[in-house]
Amino acid sequence: MADTVKIAVIDPLSGPFAALGENQLKSWQIMAEIANKEKWAGEHTLEFVPFDNKASPQESLNQLKRAIDGGFRYIAQANGSGAGLALIDAINKYNERNPGKEVIYINHGAVDPELTNGKCSFWHFSFDSNSDMKMQALVEHMSQDKNIKKVYIIGQDYAFGRSVSRSAKEYLKGKRPDVEIVGDDLHPIGQVKDFAPYVSKIKASGADTVITGNWGADLSLLIKAAKDAGVDANFYTYYAVLKGAPTAMGSAGAGKVKYVGVWNVNNESGAGKDIVETFKTKFNDDYTWMQTHSAVTMMSKAIRDAKTTDPVKVALKMEGMTVKSLNGDVTMRAADHQLQQPLYIAVWSKAGDKDVKFDQEGTGFGWKTEKKIPAEVATQPTVCKMKRPAS
């Protein structure tokens, strides 16, 4: 019998991070449209349904309860590791009390390493690379640039922001002990309207390089304030590729802003070109959240292979599975449910040549790949001790 698999997308659709949440929801929906049309999950279809968590861990739990009461057995969430940690804990407890009605958590962007280490769960699958994997790649790349002498770290004051600060200092000490950390600031998430006071500290520090894990409005406003203040530093980011940041940068970010991520739309083989063009036509927006492609591809294959939409059986099929995504072959490591995949480091550049075919947000600028890191190099060990369901 053909089922419609409904996935509750618990992410911000109001408040300062709404634009990002809406972009991700559209990314899920376009992937479902493609998968359903091409029958990736056989006769079964996928449907992604929005639940607004306002980027709050508590509201995420309220929305999880709503979704479960509504019969959803799959949830997806990305924006905020605080929300991710709360969801893992709640889903673990719910599944233990409700055998036969288990819920699976598809994580497409909460990247605190704890999620697949100390807090790992059989019910959780991470389709983004965690922040330590990304920082390792970023610092390895930075270590080659002998012009980097003074680094300022700034981030949001919650689990992920703190993990970025910790890993930046740790990896820099290992790779470039000569580099001086001239600042290390954490600010309230989603609450700062004017980053000028933070930017003046960056400018006064003499930093030539800024590392930030900021995302959404917190990154756009930081970059805009730095541009307005004439800060002459390179920005190494996780999320400058996401909604809002490209417009905030404009031409001022060219050659200066970089990001580390799981994909570059201007990749070496043109993978994803059709999706990018369809997304632009349909939504007048940019498809950047490639994790949705990996997750829909893997979930669909697991449903097809399991010959059922039952979450436990689908989860067991996803363990150890390798599929081809837009960044190459990706594997869901069975030990901790952390996707093993290549990473890209790209720099904001003038669009139009063969390396930067697609611009972003109509700026005339896009992302040029500086380095692609193979999955086997990006990998990291795990301390996960996973409690598995009784077979």
Short mmCIF file of C-alpha atoms in Angstrom, two decimals:
data_model
loop_
_atom_site.label_atom_id
_atom_site.label_comp_id
_atom_site.label_asym_id
_atom_site.label_seq_id
_atom_site.Cartn_x
_atom_site.Cartn_y
_atom_site.Cartn_z
CA MET A 1 0.00 0.00 0.00
CA ALA A 2 1.33 3.44 -0.92
CA ASP A 3 1.69 5.82 2.04
CA THR A 4 2.25 9.56 2.27
CA VAL A 5 5.15 10.03 4.67
CA LYS A 6 4.56 13.32 6.46
CA ILE A 7 7.61 15.04 7.91
CA ALA A 8 7.12 17.89 10.40
CA VAL A 9 9.66 20.66 9.73
CA ILE A 10 10.17 22.29 13.15
CA ASP A 11 12.07 25.50 12.37
CA PRO A 12 11.64 29.30 12.65
CA LEU A 13 8.99 30.75 10.36
CA SER A 14 8.57 33.98 12.35
CA GLY A 15 11.01 36.27 14.15
CA PRO A 16 14.58 37.20 13.13
CA PHE A 17 15.36 33.82 11.51
CA ALA A 18 12.09 33.46 9.55
CA ALA A 19 13.65 34.12 6.11
CA LEU A 20 16.11 31.27 6.63
CA GLY A 21 13.42 28.89 7.91
CA GLU A 22 11.20 29.65 4.91
CA ASN A 23 14.09 29.07 2.49
CA GLN A 24 14.80 25.69 4.09
CA LEU A 25 11.11 24.69 4.03
CA LYS A 26 11.00 25.46 0.29
CA SER A 27 14.18 23.39 -0.13
CA TRP A 28 12.48 20.39 1.49
CA GLN A 29 9.37 20.90 -0.60
CA ILE A 30 11.19 21.08 -3.93
CA MET A 31 13.16 17.94 -3.07
CA ALA A 32 9.90 16.14 -2.17
CA GLU A 33 8.39 17.27 -5.47
CA ILE A 34 11.34 15.82 -7.42
CA ALA A 35 11.46 12.61 -5.35
CA ASN A 36 7.71 12.00 -5.68
CA LYS A 37 7.70 12.66 -9.42
CA GLU A 38 10.67 10.34 -10.01
CA LYS A 39 9.42 7.75 -7.47
CA TRP A 40 12.60 7.72 -5.35
CA ALA A 41 10.63 6.04 -2.55
CA GLY A 42 8.76 3.72 -4.90
CA GLU A 43 5.00 4.27 -4.70
CA HIS A 44 5.30 6.14 -1.39
CA THR A 45 5.34 9.95 -1.38
CA LEU A 46 6.96 12.49 0.94
CA GLU A 47 5.31 15.64 2.30
CA PHE A 48 7.05 18.30 4.40
CA VAL A 49 4.77 20.28 6.71
CA PRO A 50 5.83 23.50 8.53
CA PHE A 51 5.74 23.90 12.33
CA ASP A 52 7.01 27.28 13.55
CA ASN A 53 9.32 26.93 16.57
CA LYS A 54 10.37 30.63 16.57
CA ALA A 55 13.99 29.32 16.99
CA SER A 56 13.17 28.47 20.63
CA PRO A 57 14.04 25.13 22.30
CA GLN A 58 10.85 25.30 24.41
CA GLU A 59 8.65 26.11 21.42
CA SER A 60 10.35 23.24 19.53
CA LEU A 61 9.10 20.86 22.23
CA ASN A 62 5.57 22.32 21.95
CA GLN A 63 5.66 21.83 18.19
CA LEU A 64 7.03 18.29 18.59
CA LYS A 65 4.03 17.45 20.80
CA ARG A 66 1.68 18.99 18.21
CA ALA A 67 3.32 16.95 15.45
CA ILE A 68 3.17 13.69 17.40
CA ASP A 69 -0.47 14.32 18.36
CA GLY A 70 -1.12 14.90 14.66
CA GLY A 71 0.30 11.48 13.75
CA PHE A 72 3.70 12.59 12.45
CA ARG A 73 6.47 10.01 12.93
CA TYR A 74 9.26 11.90 11.20
CA ILE A 75 10.48 15.36 12.16
CA ALA A 76 13.14 17.60 10.62
CA GLN A 77 14.94 20.50 12.32
CA ALA A 78 18.04 22.58 11.55
CA ASN A 79 18.21 26.02 13.10
CA GLY A 80 19.72 25.88 16.55
CA SER A 81 21.60 23.16 18.39
CA GLY A 82 19.80 24.19 21.59
CA ALA A 83 16.54 23.14 19.94
CA GLY A 84 18.24 20.03 18.54
CA LEU A 85 19.47 18.87 21.97
CA ALA A 86 16.00 19.45 23.46
CA LEU A 87 14.38 17.46 20.65
CA ILE A 88 16.76 14.50 21.01
CA ASP A 89 16.03 14.28 24.72
CA ALA A 90 12.25 14.49 24.24
CA ILE A 91 12.21 11.97 21.37
CA ASN A 92 14.33 9.48 23.34
CA LYS A 93 11.83 9.64 26.22
CA TYR A 94 8.78 9.48 23.97
CA ASN A 95 10.07 6.49 21.98
CA GLU A 96 10.91 4.58 25.15
CA ARG A 97 7.36 5.05 26.45
CA ASN A 98 5.62 4.42 23.11
CA PRO A 99 6.98 1.28 21.41
CA GLY A 100 5.44 0.84 17.97
CA LYS A 101 4.88 4.60 17.58
CA GLU A 102 8.52 5.71 17.38
CA VAL A 103 9.55 9.07 15.93
CA ILE A 104 12.73 9.74 13.89
CA TYR A 105 14.59 13.08 13.90
CA ILE A 106 16.17 14.15 10.61
CA ASN A 107 18.69 16.89 11.47
CA HIS A 108 19.70 19.04 8.50
CA GLY A 109 21.64 21.77 10.25
CA ALA A 110 22.04 21.66 14.04
CA VAL A 111 25.79 21.00 14.25
CA ASP A 112 26.95 21.00 17.87
CA PRO A 113 29.31 17.96 18.00
CA GLU A 114 27.52 16.76 21.17
CA LEU A 115 24.54 15.77 19.05
CA THR A 116 26.50 12.85 17.57
CA ASN A 117 28.86 12.32 20.51
CA GLY A 118 27.80 12.50 24.16
CA LYS A 119 24.10 13.03 23.30
CA CYS A 120 23.97 10.69 20.29
CA SER A 121 20.76 8.77 19.75
CA PHE A 122 19.59 5.95 17.51
CA TRP A 123 16.56 8.12 16.66
CA HIS A 124 18.66 11.05 15.38
CA PHE A 125 20.37 11.32 11.97
CA SER A 126 22.65 14.28 11.19
CA PHE A 127 22.85 15.25 7.50
CA ASP A 128 25.07 18.28 8.05
CA SER A 129 28.75 18.01 9.06
CA ASN A 130 29.29 18.98 12.69
CA SER A 131 31.04 22.21 13.66
CA ASP A 132 34.30 20.46 14.62
CA MET A 133 34.54 18.82 11.19
CA LYS A 134 34.01 22.21 9.56
CA MET A 135 36.44 24.03 11.87
CA GLN A 136 39.14 21.43 11.29
CA ALA A 137 38.81 22.03 7.53
CA LEU A 138 38.68 25.81 7.91
CA VAL A 139 41.76 26.04 10.16
CA GLU A 140 43.72 23.63 7.95
CA HIS A 141 42.98 25.98 5.04
CA MET A 142 43.76 29.11 7.08
CA SER A 143 47.05 27.63 8.29
CA GLN A 144 48.47 27.94 4.75
CA ASP A 145 47.98 31.73 4.78
CA LYS A 146 51.02 33.27 6.49
CA ASN A 147 49.37 36.73 6.39
CA ILE A 148 47.02 35.62 9.17
CA LYS A 149 48.47 36.94 12.43
CA LYS A 150 45.55 38.14 14.57
CA VAL A 151 42.19 36.36 14.83
CA TYR A 152 38.97 37.61 16.42
CA ILE A 153 36.26 35.02 17.26
CA ILE A 154 32.65 36.15 17.55
CA GLY A 155 29.53 34.02 17.87
CA GLN A 156 26.07 33.49 19.27
CA ASP A 157 25.86 32.62 22.97
CA TYR A 158 24.43 29.10 22.88
CA ALA A 159 25.66 25.52 22.38
CA PHE A 160 26.85 25.88 18.78
CA GLY A 161 28.43 29.33 19.20
CA ARG A 162 30.38 28.11 22.21
CA SER A 163 31.54 24.98 20.35
CA VAL A 164 32.82 27.15 17.45
CA SER A 165 34.82 29.30 19.87
CA ARG A 166 36.28 26.24 21.62
CA SER A 167 37.25 24.40 18.43
CA ALA A 168 38.68 27.53 16.71
CA LYS A 169 41.08 28.07 19.61
CA GLU A 170 41.94 24.38 19.85
CA TYR A 171 42.68 23.88 16.13
CA LEU A 172 44.53 27.18 15.74
CA LYS A 173 46.76 26.27 18.69
CA GLY A 174 47.57 22.96 16.98
CA LYS A 175 48.08 24.28 13.45
CA ARG A 176 49.18 27.90 13.92
CA PRO A 177 50.44 28.49 17.48
CA ASP A 178 51.96 31.77 16.22
CA VAL A 179 48.49 33.26 15.59
CA GLU A 180 47.24 35.59 18.32
CA ILE A 181 43.58 35.39 19.43
CA VAL A 182 42.79 39.10 19.92
CA GLY A 183 39.12 38.72 20.85
CA ASP A 184 36.54 36.08 21.75
CA ASP A 185 32.98 37.43 22.04
CA LEU A 186 29.63 35.73 22.51
CA HIS A 187 26.42 37.73 22.04
CA PRO A 188 22.72 36.92 22.65
CA ILE A 189 21.26 34.92 19.77
CA GLY A 190 18.73 36.75 17.57
CA GLN A 191 18.58 39.82 19.83
CA VAL A 192 21.32 42.19 18.67
CA LYS A 193 19.93 44.79 16.27
CA ASP A 194 23.15 46.80 15.91
CA PHE A 195 26.55 45.11 15.82
CA ALA A 196 28.48 48.41 15.73
CA PRO A 197 29.79 48.03 19.34
CA TYR A 198 31.12 44.53 18.55
CA VAL A 199 32.59 45.69 15.25
CA SER A 200 34.43 48.61 16.90
CA LYS A 201 36.07 46.08 19.25
CA ILE A 202 37.10 43.99 16.23
CA LYS A 203 38.52 47.06 14.51
CA ALA A 204 40.36 48.24 17.65
CA SER A 205 41.90 44.77 18.12
CA GLY A 206 43.78 45.01 14.82
CA ALA A 207 42.38 41.62 13.75
CA ASP A 208 43.21 40.63 10.18
CA THR A 209 40.81 37.66 10.36
CA VAL A 210 37.39 37.08 11.94
CA ILE A 211 35.98 33.61 12.61
CA THR A 212 32.22 33.41 13.17
CA GLY A 213 29.58 30.72 13.35
CA ASN A 214 26.79 33.32 13.17
CA TRP A 215 23.85 32.56 10.92
CA GLY A 216 20.67 34.25 9.69
CA ALA A 217 20.11 37.88 10.71
CA ASP A 218 22.97 37.68 13.23
CA LEU A 219 25.45 37.14 10.40
CA SER A 220 23.88 39.60 7.94
CA LEU A 221 23.86 42.39 10.55
CA LEU A 222 27.43 41.60 11.67
CA ILE A 223 28.74 41.73 8.08
CA LYS A 224 26.77 44.91 7.32
CA ALA A 225 28.17 46.64 10.44
CA ALA A 226 31.72 45.55 9.52
CA LYS A 227 31.24 46.89 5.98
CA ASP A 228 29.84 50.23 7.29
CA ALA A 229 32.79 50.58 9.70
CA GLY A 230 35.36 49.80 6.99
CA VAL A 231 36.76 46.77 8.81
CA ASP A 232 39.60 45.45 6.66
CA ALA A 233 39.59 41.83 7.80
CA ASN A 234 38.86 38.51 6.15
CA PHE A 235 35.77 36.73 7.47
CA TYR A 236 35.87 32.94 7.80
CA THR A 237 32.27 31.80 8.25
CA TYR A 238 30.06 28.75 8.33
CA TYR A 239 26.96 30.41 6.94
CA ALA A 240 27.71 33.40 4.66
CA VAL A 241 26.18 31.31 1.87
CA LEU A 242 22.73 31.48 3.51
CA LYS A 243 19.80 33.83 2.99
CA GLY A 244 20.50 37.51 3.68
CA ALA A 245 24.29 37.44 4.06
CA PRO A 246 25.07 37.81 0.31
CA THR A 247 22.99 41.00 0.06
CA ALA A 248 24.62 42.37 3.24
CA MET A 249 28.10 41.74 1.78
CA GLY A 250 27.63 42.95 -1.79
CA SER A 251 30.86 43.89 -3.53
CA ALA A 252 32.58 44.73 -0.19
CA GLY A 253 32.86 41.02 0.67
CA ALA A 254 34.62 40.05 -2.59
CA GLY A 255 37.81 38.12 -1.86
CA LYS A 256 37.33 38.70 1.87
CA VAL A 257 34.43 36.46 2.97
CA LYS A 258 34.74 32.68 2.90
CA TYR A 259 32.56 29.85 4.10
CA VAL A 260 33.00 26.19 4.89
CA GLY A 261 30.05 23.98 4.03
CA VAL A 262 28.91 20.70 2.56
CA TRP A 263 28.40 22.06 -0.98
CA ASN A 264 29.07 24.90 -3.36
CA VAL A 265 26.45 25.67 -5.99
CA ASN A 266 29.41 26.51 -8.29
CA ASN A 267 30.91 23.06 -7.85
CA GLU A 268 33.37 21.31 -10.11
CA SER A 269 30.85 19.07 -11.90
CA GLY A 270 27.79 21.34 -12.00
CA ALA A 271 25.87 18.89 -9.76
CA GLY A 272 22.52 20.34 -8.72
CA LYS A 273 22.32 22.85 -11.59
CA ASP A 274 18.77 21.76 -12.54
CA ILE A 275 17.52 22.04 -8.94
CA VAL A 276 19.10 25.49 -8.55
CA GLU A 277 17.45 26.75 -11.75
CA THR A 278 14.05 25.23 -10.93
CA PHE A 279 14.17 26.67 -7.40
CA LYS A 280 15.00 30.13 -8.76
CA THR A 281 12.16 29.99 -11.28
CA LYS A 282 9.63 28.67 -8.78
CA PHE A 283 10.49 30.73 -5.68
CA ASN A 284 12.73 33.56 -6.95
CA ASP A 285 15.17 32.38 -4.29
CA ASP A 286 18.50 30.53 -4.06
CA TYR A 287 18.78 26.81 -3.33
CA THR A 288 21.67 26.51 -0.88
CA TRP A 289 20.47 23.96 1.70
CA MET A 290 21.87 20.89 -0.03
CA GLN A 291 21.41 18.78 3.11
CA THR A 292 17.77 18.43 2.01
CA HIS A 293 18.95 16.60 -1.13
CA SER A 294 21.10 14.14 0.86
CA ALA A 295 18.32 13.49 3.39
CA VAL A 296 15.53 12.99 0.85
CA THR A 297 17.76 10.74 -1.27
CA MET A 298 18.73 8.56 1.69
CA MET A 299 15.29 8.46 3.32
CA SER A 300 13.67 7.53 0.02
CA LYS A 301 16.15 4.70 -0.61
CA ALA A 302 15.69 3.42 2.94
CA ILE A 303 11.88 3.38 2.52
CA ARG A 304 12.25 1.56 -0.79
CA ASP A 305 14.74 -0.97 0.60
CA ALA A 306 12.74 -1.54 3.81
CA LYS A 307 9.52 -1.93 1.77
CA THR A 308 7.76 0.01 4.53
CA THR A 309 7.49 3.53 5.92
CA ASP A 310 7.86 2.30 9.51
CA PRO A 311 10.43 4.65 11.13
CA VAL A 312 12.35 1.92 12.99
CA LYS A 313 12.85 -0.17 9.86
CA VAL A 314 13.71 2.91 7.81
CA ALA A 315 16.25 3.99 10.46
CA LEU A 316 17.91 0.57 10.40
CA LYS A 317 18.24 0.78 6.61
CA MET A 318 19.78 4.27 6.75
CA GLU A 319 22.55 3.07 9.07
CA GLY A 320 25.74 2.57 7.07
CA MET A 321 23.99 3.54 3.82
CA THR A 322 25.93 5.30 1.04
CA VAL A 323 24.13 7.39 -1.59
CA LYS A 324 25.22 9.84 -4.25
CA SER A 325 24.35 13.41 -3.31
CA LEU A 326 25.24 16.73 -4.92
CA ASN A 327 28.65 16.79 -3.22
CA GLY A 328 29.57 13.19 -4.12
CA ASP A 329 29.17 9.93 -2.22
CA VAL A 330 27.89 10.37 1.34
CA THR A 331 27.65 7.69 4.04
CA MET A 332 25.57 7.61 7.21
CA ARG A 333 28.05 6.30 9.79
CA ALA A 334 26.26 3.62 11.82
CA ALA A 335 28.24 4.31 15.01
CA ASP A 336 26.87 7.81 15.60
CA HIS A 337 24.50 8.66 12.71
CA GLN A 338 26.80 11.44 11.52
CA LEU A 339 26.85 11.77 7.72
CA GLN A 340 30.37 11.42 6.33
CA GLN A 341 30.73 13.71 3.32
CA PRO A 342 33.07 16.08 1.49
CA LEU A 343 33.36 19.73 2.52
CA TYR A 344 33.91 22.87 0.44
CA ILE A 345 35.69 26.12 1.25
CA ALA A 346 34.61 28.92 -1.07
CA VAL A 347 35.33 32.65 -1.39
CA TRP A 348 32.87 35.43 -2.37
CA SER A 349 33.80 36.40 -5.94
CA LYS A 350 32.55 38.25 -9.02
CA ALA A 351 30.14 36.01 -10.92
CA GLY A 352 30.27 35.33 -14.62
CA ASP A 353 33.33 33.19 -15.29
CA LYS A 354 33.38 29.39 -15.50
CA ASP A 355 34.16 29.02 -11.77
CA VAL A 356 31.29 31.26 -10.60
CA LYS A 357 28.35 30.53 -12.88
CA PHE A 358 25.61 31.29 -10.33
CA ASP A 359 25.47 34.52 -8.39
CA GLN A 360 23.42 34.90 -5.21
CA GLU A 361 20.51 37.19 -4.38
CA GLY A 362 21.02 39.10 -7.64
CA THR A 363 24.25 40.66 -6.33
CA GLY A 364 26.43 39.76 -9.32
CA PHE A 365 28.69 37.89 -6.89
CA GLY A 366 28.80 34.21 -5.99
CA TRP A 367 31.01 31.52 -4.49
CA LYS A 368 34.26 30.28 -6.01
CA THR A 369 35.61 27.00 -4.65
CA GLU A 370 39.05 27.33 -3.06
CA LYS A 371 39.23 23.78 -1.78
CA LYS A 372 37.21 20.57 -1.70
CA ILE A 373 38.01 18.31 1.26
CA PRO A 374 37.28 14.60 0.67
CA ALA A 375 34.99 12.82 3.15
CA GLU A 376 37.82 10.64 4.45
CA VAL A 377 39.83 13.76 5.37
CA ALA A 378 36.83 15.61 6.88
CA THR A 379 35.93 12.68 9.15
CA GLN A 380 36.40 12.78 12.92
CA PRO A 381 36.24 10.12 15.64
CA THR A 382 33.17 9.79 17.84
CA VAL A 383 32.67 8.91 21.51
CA CYS A 384 29.05 7.93 20.87
CA LYS A 385 27.76 4.99 22.93
CA MET A 386 24.45 4.46 21.22
CA LYS A 387 21.55 2.76 22.97
CA ARG A 388 19.85 0.74 20.29
CA PRO A 389 16.24 -0.50 20.13
CA ALA A 390 15.68 -4.13 21.03
CA SER A 391 15.55 -6.17 17.84
#
